[in-house]
Structures are given as structure tokens and as C-alpha cells.
Short mmCIF file of N, CA and C in Angstrom, two decimals:
data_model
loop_
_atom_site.label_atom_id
_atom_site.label_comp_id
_atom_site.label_asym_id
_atom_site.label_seq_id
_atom_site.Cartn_x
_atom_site.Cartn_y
_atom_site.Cartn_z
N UNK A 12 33.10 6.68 -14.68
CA UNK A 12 32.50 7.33 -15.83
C UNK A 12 32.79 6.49 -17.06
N UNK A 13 31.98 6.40 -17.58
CA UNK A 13 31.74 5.32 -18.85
C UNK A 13 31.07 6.00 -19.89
N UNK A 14 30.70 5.62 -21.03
CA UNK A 14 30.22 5.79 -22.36
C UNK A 14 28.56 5.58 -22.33
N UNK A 15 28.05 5.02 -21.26
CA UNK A 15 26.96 4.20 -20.97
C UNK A 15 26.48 4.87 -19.82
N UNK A 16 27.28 5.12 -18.52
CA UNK A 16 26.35 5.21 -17.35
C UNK A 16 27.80 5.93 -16.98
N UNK A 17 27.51 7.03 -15.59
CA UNK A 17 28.18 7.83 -14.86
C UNK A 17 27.44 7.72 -13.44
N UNK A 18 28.37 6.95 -12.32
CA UNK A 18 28.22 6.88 -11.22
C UNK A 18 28.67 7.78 -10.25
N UNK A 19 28.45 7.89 -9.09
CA UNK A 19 28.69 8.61 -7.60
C UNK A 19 28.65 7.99 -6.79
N UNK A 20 29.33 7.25 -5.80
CA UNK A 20 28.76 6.39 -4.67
C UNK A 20 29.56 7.33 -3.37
N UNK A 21 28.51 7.09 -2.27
CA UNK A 21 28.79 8.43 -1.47
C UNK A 21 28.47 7.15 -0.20
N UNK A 22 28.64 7.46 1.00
CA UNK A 22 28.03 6.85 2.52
C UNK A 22 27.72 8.15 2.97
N UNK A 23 26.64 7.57 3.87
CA UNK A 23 25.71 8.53 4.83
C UNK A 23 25.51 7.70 5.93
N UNK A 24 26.04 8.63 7.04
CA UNK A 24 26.44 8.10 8.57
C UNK A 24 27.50 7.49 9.04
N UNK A 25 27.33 6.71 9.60
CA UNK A 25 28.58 6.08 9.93
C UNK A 25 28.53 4.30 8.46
N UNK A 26 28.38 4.69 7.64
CA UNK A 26 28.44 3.38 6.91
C UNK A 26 27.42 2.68 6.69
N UNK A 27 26.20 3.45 7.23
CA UNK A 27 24.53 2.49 7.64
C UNK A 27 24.25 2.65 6.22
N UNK A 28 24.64 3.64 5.58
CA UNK A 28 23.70 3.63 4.21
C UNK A 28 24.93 4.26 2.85
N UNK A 29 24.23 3.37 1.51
CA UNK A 29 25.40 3.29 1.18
C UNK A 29 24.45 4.01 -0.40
N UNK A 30 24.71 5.53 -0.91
CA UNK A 30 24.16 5.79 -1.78
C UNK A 30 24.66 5.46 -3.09
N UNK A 31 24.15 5.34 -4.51
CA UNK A 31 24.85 5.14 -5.85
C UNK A 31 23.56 5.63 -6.26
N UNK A 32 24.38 6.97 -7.01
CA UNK A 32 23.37 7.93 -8.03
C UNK A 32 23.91 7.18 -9.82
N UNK A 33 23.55 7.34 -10.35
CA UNK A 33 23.63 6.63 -11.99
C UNK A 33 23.13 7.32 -12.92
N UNK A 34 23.74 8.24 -13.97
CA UNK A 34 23.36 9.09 -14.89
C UNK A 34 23.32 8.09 -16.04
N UNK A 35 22.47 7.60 -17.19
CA UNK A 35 22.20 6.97 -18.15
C UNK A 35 22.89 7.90 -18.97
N UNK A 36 23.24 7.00 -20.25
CA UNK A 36 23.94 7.98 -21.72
C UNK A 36 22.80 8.27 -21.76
N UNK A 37 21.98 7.26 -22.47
CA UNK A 37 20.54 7.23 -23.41
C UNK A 37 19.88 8.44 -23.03
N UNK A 38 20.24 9.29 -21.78
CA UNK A 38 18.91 10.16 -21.58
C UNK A 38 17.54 9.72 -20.81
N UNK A 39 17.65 8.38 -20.45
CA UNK A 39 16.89 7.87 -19.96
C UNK A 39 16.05 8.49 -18.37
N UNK A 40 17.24 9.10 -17.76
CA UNK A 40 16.87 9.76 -16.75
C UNK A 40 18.29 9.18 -15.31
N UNK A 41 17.78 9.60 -14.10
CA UNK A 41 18.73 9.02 -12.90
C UNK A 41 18.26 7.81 -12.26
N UNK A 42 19.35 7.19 -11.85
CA UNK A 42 18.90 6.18 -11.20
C UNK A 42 19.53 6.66 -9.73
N UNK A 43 19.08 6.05 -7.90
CA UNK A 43 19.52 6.29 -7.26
C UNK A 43 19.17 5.32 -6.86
N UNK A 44 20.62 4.83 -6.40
CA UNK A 44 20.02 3.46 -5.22
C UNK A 44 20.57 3.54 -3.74
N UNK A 45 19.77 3.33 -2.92
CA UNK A 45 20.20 3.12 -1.40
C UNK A 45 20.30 1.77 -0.90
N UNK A 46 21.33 1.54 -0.01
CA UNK A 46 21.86 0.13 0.34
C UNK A 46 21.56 0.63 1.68
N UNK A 47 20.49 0.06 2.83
CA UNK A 47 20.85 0.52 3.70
C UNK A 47 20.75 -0.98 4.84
N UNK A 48 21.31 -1.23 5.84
CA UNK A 48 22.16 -2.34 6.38
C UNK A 48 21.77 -1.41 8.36
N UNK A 49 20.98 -2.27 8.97
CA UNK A 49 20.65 -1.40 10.05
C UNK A 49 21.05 -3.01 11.78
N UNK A 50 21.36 -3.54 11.10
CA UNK A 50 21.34 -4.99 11.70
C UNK A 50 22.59 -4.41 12.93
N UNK A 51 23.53 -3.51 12.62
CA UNK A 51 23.93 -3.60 13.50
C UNK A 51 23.55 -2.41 15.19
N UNK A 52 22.35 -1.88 14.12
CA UNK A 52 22.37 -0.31 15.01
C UNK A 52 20.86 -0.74 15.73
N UNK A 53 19.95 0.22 17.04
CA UNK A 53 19.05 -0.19 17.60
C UNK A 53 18.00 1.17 17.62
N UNK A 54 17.25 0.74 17.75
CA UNK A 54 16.39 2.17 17.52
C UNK A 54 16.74 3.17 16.59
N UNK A 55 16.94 2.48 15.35
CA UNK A 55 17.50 3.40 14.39
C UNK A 55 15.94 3.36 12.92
N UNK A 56 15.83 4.26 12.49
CA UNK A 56 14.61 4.33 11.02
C UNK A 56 15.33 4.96 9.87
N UNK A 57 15.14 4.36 9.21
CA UNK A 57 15.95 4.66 8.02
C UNK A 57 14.68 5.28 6.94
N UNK A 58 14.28 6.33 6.44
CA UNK A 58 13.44 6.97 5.47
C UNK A 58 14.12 7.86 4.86
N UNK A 59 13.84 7.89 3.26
CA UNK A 59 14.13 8.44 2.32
C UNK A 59 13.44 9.75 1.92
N UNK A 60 13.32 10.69 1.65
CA UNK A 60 12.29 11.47 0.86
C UNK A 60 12.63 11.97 -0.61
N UNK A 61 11.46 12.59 -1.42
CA UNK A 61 12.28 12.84 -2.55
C UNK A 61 11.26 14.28 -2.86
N UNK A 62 11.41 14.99 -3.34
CA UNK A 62 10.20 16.18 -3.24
C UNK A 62 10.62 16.81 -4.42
N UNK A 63 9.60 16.80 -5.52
CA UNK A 63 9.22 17.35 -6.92
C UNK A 63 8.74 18.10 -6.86
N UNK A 64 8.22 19.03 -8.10
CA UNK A 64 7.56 20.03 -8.59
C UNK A 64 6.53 19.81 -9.22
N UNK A 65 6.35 18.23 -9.02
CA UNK A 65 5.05 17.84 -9.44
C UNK A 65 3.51 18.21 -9.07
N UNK A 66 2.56 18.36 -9.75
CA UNK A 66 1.00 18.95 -8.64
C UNK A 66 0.57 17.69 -9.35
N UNK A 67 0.31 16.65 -8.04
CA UNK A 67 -0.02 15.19 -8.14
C UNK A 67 -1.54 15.26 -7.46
N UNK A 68 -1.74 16.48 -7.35
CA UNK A 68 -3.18 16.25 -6.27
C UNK A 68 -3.40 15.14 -5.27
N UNK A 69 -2.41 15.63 -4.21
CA UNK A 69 -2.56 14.30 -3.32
C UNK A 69 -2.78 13.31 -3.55
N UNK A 70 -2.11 12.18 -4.97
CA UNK A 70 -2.14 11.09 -5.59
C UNK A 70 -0.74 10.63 -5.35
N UNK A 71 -0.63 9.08 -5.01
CA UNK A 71 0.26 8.23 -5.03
C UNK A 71 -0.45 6.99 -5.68
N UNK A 72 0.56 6.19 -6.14
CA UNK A 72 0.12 5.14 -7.17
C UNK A 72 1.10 4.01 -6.17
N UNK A 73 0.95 3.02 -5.99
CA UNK A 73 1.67 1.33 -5.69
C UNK A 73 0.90 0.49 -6.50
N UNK A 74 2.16 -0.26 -6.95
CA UNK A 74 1.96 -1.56 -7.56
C UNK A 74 1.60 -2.50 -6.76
N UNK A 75 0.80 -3.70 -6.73
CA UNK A 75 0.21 -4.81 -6.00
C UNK A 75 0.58 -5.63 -6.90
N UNK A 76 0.94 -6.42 -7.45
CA UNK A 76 0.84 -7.64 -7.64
C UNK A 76 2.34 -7.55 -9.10
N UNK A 77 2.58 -6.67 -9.69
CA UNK A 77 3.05 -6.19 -11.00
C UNK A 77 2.51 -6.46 -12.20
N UNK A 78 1.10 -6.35 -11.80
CA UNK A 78 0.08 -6.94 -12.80
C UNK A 78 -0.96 -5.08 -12.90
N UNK A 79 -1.30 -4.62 -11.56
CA UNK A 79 -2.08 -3.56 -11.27
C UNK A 79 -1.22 -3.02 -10.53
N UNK A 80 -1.90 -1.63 -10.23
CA UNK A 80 -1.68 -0.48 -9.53
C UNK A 80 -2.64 0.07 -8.43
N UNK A 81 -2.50 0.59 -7.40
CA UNK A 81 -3.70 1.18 -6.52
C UNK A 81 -3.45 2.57 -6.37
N UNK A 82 -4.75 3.42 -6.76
CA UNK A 82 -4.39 4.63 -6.47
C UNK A 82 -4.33 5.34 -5.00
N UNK A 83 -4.12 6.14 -3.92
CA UNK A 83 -4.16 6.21 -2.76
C UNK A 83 -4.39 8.19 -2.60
N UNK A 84 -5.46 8.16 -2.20
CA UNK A 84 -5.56 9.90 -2.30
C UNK A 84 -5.33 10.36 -0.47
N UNK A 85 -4.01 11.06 -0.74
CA UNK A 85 -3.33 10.95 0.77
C UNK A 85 -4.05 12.45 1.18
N UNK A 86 -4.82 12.04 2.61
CA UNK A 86 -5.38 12.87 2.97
C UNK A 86 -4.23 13.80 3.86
N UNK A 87 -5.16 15.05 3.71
CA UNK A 87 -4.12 16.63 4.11
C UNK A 87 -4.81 17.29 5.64
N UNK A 88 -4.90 15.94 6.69
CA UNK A 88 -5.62 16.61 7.12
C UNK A 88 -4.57 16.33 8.57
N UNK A 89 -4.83 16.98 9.52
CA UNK A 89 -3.46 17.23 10.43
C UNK A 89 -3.58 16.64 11.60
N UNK A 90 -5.49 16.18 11.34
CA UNK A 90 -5.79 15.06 12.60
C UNK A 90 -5.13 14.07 12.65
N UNK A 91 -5.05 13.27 11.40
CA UNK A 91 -4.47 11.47 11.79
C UNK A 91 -3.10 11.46 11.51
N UNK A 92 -3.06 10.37 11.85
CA UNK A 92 -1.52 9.87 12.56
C UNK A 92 -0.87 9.93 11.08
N UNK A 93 0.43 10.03 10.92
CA UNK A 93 1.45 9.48 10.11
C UNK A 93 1.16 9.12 9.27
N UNK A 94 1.57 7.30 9.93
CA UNK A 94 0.89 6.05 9.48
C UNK A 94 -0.09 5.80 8.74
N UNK A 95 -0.94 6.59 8.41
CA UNK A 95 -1.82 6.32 8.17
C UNK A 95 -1.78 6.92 6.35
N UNK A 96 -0.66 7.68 6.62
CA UNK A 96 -0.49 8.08 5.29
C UNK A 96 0.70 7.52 4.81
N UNK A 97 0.85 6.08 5.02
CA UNK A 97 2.08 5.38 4.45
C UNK A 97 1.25 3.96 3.84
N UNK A 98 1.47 3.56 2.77
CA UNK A 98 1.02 1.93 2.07
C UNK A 98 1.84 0.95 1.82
N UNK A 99 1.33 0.00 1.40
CA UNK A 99 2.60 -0.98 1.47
C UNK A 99 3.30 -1.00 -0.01
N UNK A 100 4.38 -1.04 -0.34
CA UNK A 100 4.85 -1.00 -1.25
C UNK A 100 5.61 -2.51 -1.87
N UNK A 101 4.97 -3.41 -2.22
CA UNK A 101 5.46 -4.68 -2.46
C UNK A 101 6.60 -4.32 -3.67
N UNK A 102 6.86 -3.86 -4.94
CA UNK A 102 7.85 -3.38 -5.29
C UNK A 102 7.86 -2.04 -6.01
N UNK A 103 7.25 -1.39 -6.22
CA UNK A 103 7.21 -0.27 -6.43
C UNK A 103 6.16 0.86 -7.05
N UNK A 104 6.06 2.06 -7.13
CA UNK A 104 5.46 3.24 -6.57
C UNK A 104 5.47 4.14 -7.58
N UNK A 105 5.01 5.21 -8.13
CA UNK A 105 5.19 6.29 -8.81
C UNK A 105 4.15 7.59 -8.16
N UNK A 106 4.35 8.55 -8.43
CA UNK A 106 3.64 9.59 -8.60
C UNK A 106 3.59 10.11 -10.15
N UNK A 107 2.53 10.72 -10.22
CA UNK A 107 2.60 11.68 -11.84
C UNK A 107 2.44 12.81 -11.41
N UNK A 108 2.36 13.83 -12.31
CA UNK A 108 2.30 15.12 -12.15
C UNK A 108 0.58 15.29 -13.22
N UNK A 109 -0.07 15.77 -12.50
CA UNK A 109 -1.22 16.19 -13.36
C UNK A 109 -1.59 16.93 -14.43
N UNK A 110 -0.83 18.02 -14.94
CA UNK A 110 -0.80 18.74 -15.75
C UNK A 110 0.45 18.14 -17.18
N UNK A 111 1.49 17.84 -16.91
CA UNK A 111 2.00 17.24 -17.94
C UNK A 111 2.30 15.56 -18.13
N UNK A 112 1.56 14.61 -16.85
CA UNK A 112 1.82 13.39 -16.98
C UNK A 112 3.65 12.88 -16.94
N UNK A 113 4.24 13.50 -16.14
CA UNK A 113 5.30 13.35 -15.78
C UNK A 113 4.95 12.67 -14.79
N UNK A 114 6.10 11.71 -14.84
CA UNK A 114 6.25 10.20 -13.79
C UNK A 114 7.23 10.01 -13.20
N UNK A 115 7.20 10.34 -11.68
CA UNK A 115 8.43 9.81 -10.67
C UNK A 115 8.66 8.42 -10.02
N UNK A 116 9.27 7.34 -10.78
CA UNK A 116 9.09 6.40 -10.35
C UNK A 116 10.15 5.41 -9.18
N UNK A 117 9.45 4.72 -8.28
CA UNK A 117 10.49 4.08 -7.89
C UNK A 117 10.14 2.14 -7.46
N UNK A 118 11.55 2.07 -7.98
CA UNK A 118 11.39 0.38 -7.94
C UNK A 118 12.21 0.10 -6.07
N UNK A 119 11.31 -0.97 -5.66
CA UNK A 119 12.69 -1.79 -4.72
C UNK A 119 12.72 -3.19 -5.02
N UNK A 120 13.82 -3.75 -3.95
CA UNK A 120 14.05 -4.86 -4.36
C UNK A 120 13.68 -5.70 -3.52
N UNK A 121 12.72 -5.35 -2.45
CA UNK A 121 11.58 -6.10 -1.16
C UNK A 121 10.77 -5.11 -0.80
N UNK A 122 9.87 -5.45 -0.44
CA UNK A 122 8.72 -5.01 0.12
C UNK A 122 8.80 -3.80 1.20
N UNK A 123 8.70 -2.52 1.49
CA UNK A 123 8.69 -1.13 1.86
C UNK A 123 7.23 -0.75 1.98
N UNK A 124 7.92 -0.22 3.16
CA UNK A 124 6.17 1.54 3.04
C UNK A 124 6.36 2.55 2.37
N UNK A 125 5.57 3.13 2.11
CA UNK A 125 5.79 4.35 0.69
C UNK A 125 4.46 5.70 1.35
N UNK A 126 5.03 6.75 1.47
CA UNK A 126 3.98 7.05 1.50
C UNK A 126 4.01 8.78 0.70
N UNK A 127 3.20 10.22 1.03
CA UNK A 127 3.51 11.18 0.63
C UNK A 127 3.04 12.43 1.62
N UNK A 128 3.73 12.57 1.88
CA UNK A 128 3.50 13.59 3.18
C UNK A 128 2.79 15.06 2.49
N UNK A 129 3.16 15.32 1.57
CA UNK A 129 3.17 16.85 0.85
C UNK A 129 2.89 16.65 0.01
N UNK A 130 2.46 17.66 -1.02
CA UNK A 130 2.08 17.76 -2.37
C UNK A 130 3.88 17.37 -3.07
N UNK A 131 3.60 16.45 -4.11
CA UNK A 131 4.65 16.47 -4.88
C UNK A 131 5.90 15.57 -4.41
N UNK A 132 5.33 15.05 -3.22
CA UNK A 132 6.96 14.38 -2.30
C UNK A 132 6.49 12.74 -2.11
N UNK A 133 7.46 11.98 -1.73
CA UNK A 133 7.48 10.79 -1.86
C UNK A 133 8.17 10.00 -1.02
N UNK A 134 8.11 9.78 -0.13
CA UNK A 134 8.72 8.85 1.01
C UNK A 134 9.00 7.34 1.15
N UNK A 135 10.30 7.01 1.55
CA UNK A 135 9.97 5.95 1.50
C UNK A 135 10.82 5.31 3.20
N UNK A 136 9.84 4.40 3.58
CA UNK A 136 10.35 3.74 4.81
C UNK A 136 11.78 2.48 4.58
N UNK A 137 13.13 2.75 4.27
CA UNK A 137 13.92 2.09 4.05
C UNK A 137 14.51 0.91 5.02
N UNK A 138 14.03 0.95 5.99
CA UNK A 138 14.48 -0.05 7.49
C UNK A 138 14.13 0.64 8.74
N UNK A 139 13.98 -0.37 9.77
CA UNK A 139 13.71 -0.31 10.71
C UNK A 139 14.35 -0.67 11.78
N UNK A 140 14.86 -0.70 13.01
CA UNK A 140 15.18 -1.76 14.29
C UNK A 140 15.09 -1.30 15.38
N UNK A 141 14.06 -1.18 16.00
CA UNK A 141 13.45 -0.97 17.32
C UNK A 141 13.94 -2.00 18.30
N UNK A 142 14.02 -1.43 19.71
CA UNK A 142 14.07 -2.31 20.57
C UNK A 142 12.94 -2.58 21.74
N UNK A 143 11.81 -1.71 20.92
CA UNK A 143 10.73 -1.41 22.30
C UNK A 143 9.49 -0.93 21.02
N UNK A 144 8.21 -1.60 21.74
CA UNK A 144 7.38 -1.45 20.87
C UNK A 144 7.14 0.52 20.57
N UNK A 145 6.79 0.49 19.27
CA UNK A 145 7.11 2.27 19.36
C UNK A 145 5.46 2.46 18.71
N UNK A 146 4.42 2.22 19.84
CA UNK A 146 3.34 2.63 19.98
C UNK A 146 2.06 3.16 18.76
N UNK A 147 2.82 2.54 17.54
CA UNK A 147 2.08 2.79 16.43
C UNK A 147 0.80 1.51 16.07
N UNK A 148 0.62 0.62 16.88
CA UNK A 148 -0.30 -0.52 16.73
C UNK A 148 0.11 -1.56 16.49
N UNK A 149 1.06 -2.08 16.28
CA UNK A 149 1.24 -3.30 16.37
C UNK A 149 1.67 -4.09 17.87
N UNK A 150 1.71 -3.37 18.68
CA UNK A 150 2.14 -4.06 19.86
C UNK A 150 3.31 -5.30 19.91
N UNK A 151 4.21 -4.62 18.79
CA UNK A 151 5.31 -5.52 18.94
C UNK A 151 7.14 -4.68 18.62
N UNK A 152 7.99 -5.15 18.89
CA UNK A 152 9.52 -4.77 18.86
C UNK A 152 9.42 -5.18 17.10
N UNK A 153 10.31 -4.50 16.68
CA UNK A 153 10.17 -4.23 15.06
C UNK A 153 11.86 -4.84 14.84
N UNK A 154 12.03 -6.64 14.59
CA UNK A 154 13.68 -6.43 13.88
C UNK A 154 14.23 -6.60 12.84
N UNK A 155 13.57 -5.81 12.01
CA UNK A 155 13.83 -6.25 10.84
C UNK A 155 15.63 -6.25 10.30
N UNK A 156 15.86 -7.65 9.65
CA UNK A 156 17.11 -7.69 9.51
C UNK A 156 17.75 -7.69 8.29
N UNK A 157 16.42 -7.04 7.20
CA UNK A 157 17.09 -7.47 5.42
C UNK A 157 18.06 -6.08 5.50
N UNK A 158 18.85 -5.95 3.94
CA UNK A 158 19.46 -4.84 3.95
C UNK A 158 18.30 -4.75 2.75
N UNK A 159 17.88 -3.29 2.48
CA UNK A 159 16.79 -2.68 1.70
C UNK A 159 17.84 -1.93 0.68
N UNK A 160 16.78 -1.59 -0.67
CA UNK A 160 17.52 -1.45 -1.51
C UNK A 160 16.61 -0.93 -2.57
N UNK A 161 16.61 0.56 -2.27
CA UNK A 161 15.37 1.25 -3.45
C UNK A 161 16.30 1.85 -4.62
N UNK A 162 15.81 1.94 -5.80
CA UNK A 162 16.13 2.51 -7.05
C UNK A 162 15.11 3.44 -7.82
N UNK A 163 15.41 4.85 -7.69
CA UNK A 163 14.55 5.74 -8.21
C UNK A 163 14.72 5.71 -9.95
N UNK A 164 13.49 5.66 -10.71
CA UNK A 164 14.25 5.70 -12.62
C UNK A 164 13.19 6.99 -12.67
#
């Protein structure tokens, strides 16, 4: 606890993931960051969620380039897969809220899927390590070996 910023750092699981929540003086809002490190575990998925009170009308926003934004109107429908409601998130994502233009934003620090399952919620795909293709289309074993590292402001 500082004059400036008030931290929390917590683990979740056995050590795979390493949380730090961050209260700003300024008022600025929270920061939350996840460290998550999967290199040593196998068939393990690491996803985040975050679920507001926002009415975003099935709107999610990703940044492409940090130049633009793409809007993505996540369909509510119970036929298609998942996947299909996840985008790529090169570094980061927001939702707004429609009625007061409130903004949930989140930065990472590599490239993620992002997607929104529900009205108001926000997902994010934090790591992966499969040992067997897991039948979503790519026809391949998934190993990914970065440690990921999202920050909600």
C-alpha cells in the first residue's frame, strides 16, 4: 500500500496463475493482471471472464492494428459452436455500455482470443496446452509456450 497504487497479489491453483489487482490513487479505476505460465501442465486452458452490468447489445470492440478498432456483434444463437464467438485479440478489447458509454477495457501484452458469451461479459482465452488435437478445426496439438499477461483498466 502506497500513496499512488494499492496492490493484492493472490495465486490460483497450484501456482499456474499468478493474480495482481491494483487500486490507482488518481481514481483512475482497477487494474488486474494475470500471469499465467502453463508450460509445465498438459491439457490444461486457461480463460478469464469478467461480467458487468453493462447492456452492450451484443457488442465487443478489438483493436487491429492500434491504429483501428473492429466492431463484432456476437451472435445469441445456441446453434454455433463456441469458437465462433471468440476474435483475435492482437492487444486489446473493450466493451461499452450503451446507455451511459461506460468502457470496460482490456490491454494484453501478446496476442489472445477475446470473446463474449453473454450480455455484458467478456472473456478472455489466457493459454493453452493440449496434447491431442481438441477437434475445433485446426487439426493440430496446440503448445503454446508464452506466459500471457492481461491487464484490465
Amino acid at each position: 500500500r502506497g500513496p499512488f497504487v494499492q496492490s493484492a497479489h493472490t495465486l490460483v491453483g497450484s501456482a499456474n496463475v499468478a493474480r495482481v489487482a491494483k487500486l490507482t490513487g488518481d481514481d483512475m479505476g482497477l487494474i488486474v493482471e494475470h500471469h499465467v505460465d502453463v508450460t509445465a501442465q498438459s491439457n490444461e486452458e486457461w480463460i478469464v471472464r469478467y461480467d458487468t452490468d453493462y447492456q452492450t447489445g451484443r457488442t465487443l470492440f478489438t483493436e487491429l492494428n492500434s491504429w483501428t478498432t473492429d466492431r463484432h456483434i456476437i451472435r445469441d444463437d445456441k446453434q454455433v459452436p463456441v469458437q465462433t464467438k471468440y476474435y483475435p485479440m492482437p492487444g486489446g478489447a473493450f466493451i461499452e455500455d450503451a446507455n451511459d458509454h461506460r468502457r470496460f477495457s482490456l490491454q494484453a501484452g501478446q496476442p489472445c482470443g477475446v470473446g463474449s458469451m453473454s450480455e455484458g461479459s467478456v472473456e478472455v482465452m489466457l493459454d493453452r496446452r493440449l496434447t491431442r488435437d481438441d477437434a475445433r478445426g485446426m487439426n493440430e496439438v496446440s503448445w503454446c509456450s508464452h506466459i500471457a499477461c492481461i491487464s484490465t483498466l
